[in-house]
């Protein structure tokens, strides 16, 4: 029902910035909340940020609060993750996902993108 494609990853030095994009398509994604997750090498996938359909409420993991910002286009078709003050520990494959359920629970997400690599050098 929903297809997600991430882009914008790359290599950046510590302290730099990147903006990730997630393009949504399909018959309908109206009403879905969107989240960003990341999976560092050898680690489990973890929650990063989420945004409600309305865009009026956002949520962040403590590790990225104050540095990352999640947002959506006015037509709701693209979700962004602006990442500032990047640290080496931010290195991971970043995934966008969509859910009709609890946007703070990983298992509630129904649709996932393919992931985009973010590498932060020291």
Coordinates of C-alpha atoms in Angstrom, one line a residue:
X1 CA 0.0 0.0 0.0
X2 CA 2.9 2.4 0.8
X3 CA 6.3 2.4 -0.7
X4 CA 9.2 4.4 0.9
X5 CA 12.5 5.4 -0.7
X6 CA 15.2 7.1 1.3
X7 CA 18.0 9.3 -0.1
X8 CA 20.5 11.9 1.0
X9 CA 23.0 9.7 3.0
X10 CA 26.7 10.0 2.6
X11 CA 30.0 10.7 4.3
X12 CA 30.4 13.7 6.5
X13 CA 33.0 14.9 9.0
X14 CA 32.1 15.2 12.7
X15 CA 30.2 18.4 13.3
X16 CA 28.8 18.5 9.8
X17 CA 25.2 18.2 8.6
X18 CA 23.1 16.0 6.3
X19 CA 19.5 16.1 5.2
X20 CA 17.8 12.8 4.6
X21 CA 14.7 12.5 2.5
X22 CA 12.0 9.8 2.4
X23 CA 9.6 9.8 -0.6
X24 CA 6.3 8.1 0.0
X25 CA 4.1 6.6 -2.8
X26 CA 1.3 4.2 -3.2
X27 CA -2.5 4.1 -3.4
X28 CA -2.8 6.0 -0.2
X29 CA -0.7 7.0 2.8
X30 CA -3.2 9.4 4.3
X31 CA -3.2 9.2 8.1
X32 CA 0.1 7.4 8.5
X33 CA 2.7 8.6 11.0
X34 CA 6.3 8.5 9.8
X35 CA 9.5 7.6 11.7
X36 CA 13.2 7.4 11.2
X37 CA 15.2 4.5 12.6
X38 CA 18.9 3.7 12.3
X39 CA 21.0 0.6 12.5
X40 CA 24.7 1.0 13.4
X41 CA 27.1 -1.7 12.3
X42 CA 26.6 -4.8 14.4
X43 CA 23.7 -3.3 16.3
X44 CA 19.9 -3.5 16.3
X45 CA 17.7 -1.0 14.6
X46 CA 16.8 1.8 17.0
X47 CA 14.3 4.7 17.0
X48 CA 15.5 8.1 16.0
X49 CA 12.5 10.4 15.4
X50 CA 8.9 10.4 14.4
X51 CA 6.2 12.8 13.2
X52 CA 2.4 12.5 13.2
X53 CA 0.4 12.8 10.0
X54 CA -0.6 16.4 10.9
X55 CA 3.1 17.3 11.4
X56 CA 2.1 19.0 14.6
X57 CA 3.8 16.6 16.9
X58 CA 7.4 15.3 16.7
X59 CA 9.3 12.9 18.9
X60 CA 13.1 12.2 19.3
X61 CA 15.4 9.8 20.9
X62 CA 17.4 11.4 23.7
X63 CA 20.6 10.8 21.7
X64 CA 19.6 13.1 18.9
X65 CA 17.4 15.6 20.6
X66 CA 18.5 19.1 19.9
X67 CA 20.6 18.0 16.9
X68 CA 18.1 16.3 14.5
X69 CA 14.8 17.7 13.2
X70 CA 12.0 15.6 11.5
X71 CA 9.6 17.4 9.1
X72 CA 7.2 16.8 6.3
X73 CA 6.3 18.5 3.0
X74 CA 3.0 20.4 2.9
X75 CA 1.6 17.6 0.7
X76 CA 2.8 15.0 3.1
X77 CA 4.6 13.0 0.4
X78 CA 8.1 13.5 1.6
X79 CA 9.6 13.2 5.1
X80 CA 12.9 14.8 6.0
X81 CA 15.5 14.3 8.7
X82 CA 17.8 17.3 9.1
X83 CA 20.9 16.1 11.0
X84 CA 23.2 18.7 12.5
X85 CA 26.3 18.5 14.7
X86 CA 26.8 14.9 13.6
X87 CA 28.9 12.6 15.7
X88 CA 30.8 9.4 14.8
X89 CA 28.2 7.5 16.9
X90 CA 25.5 8.6 14.4
X91 CA 27.1 6.4 11.8
X92 CA 24.4 3.9 10.7
X93 CA 22.0 2.9 8.0
X94 CA 19.0 5.1 8.3
X95 CA 15.5 3.9 7.5
X96 CA 12.2 5.7 7.2
X97 CA 9.0 3.9 8.1
X98 CA 5.3 4.4 8.2
X99 CA 2.7 3.3 10.7
X100 CA -1.0 3.5 11.4
X101 CA -0.3 2.6 15.1
X102 CA 2.0 3.8 17.9
X103 CA 4.7 5.9 16.3
X104 CA 7.1 5.3 19.2
X105 CA 7.0 1.5 18.9
X106 CA 9.2 -0.1 16.2
X107 CA 7.0 -3.2 15.8
X108 CA 4.0 -1.0 14.9
X109 CA 5.6 0.2 11.7
X110 CA 4.1 -1.5 8.7
X111 CA 6.2 -0.2 5.8
X112 CA 10.0 0.4 5.6
X113 CA 12.3 1.9 3.1
X114 CA 15.5 0.3 1.8
X115 CA 17.8 2.4 4.0
X116 CA 20.5 5.0 3.3
X117 CA 24.0 4.9 4.7
X118 CA 25.3 7.8 6.9
X119 CA 28.9 7.7 7.8
X120 CA 30.5 10.3 10.2
X121 CA 34.2 10.4 10.2
X122 CA 36.5 11.5 13.1

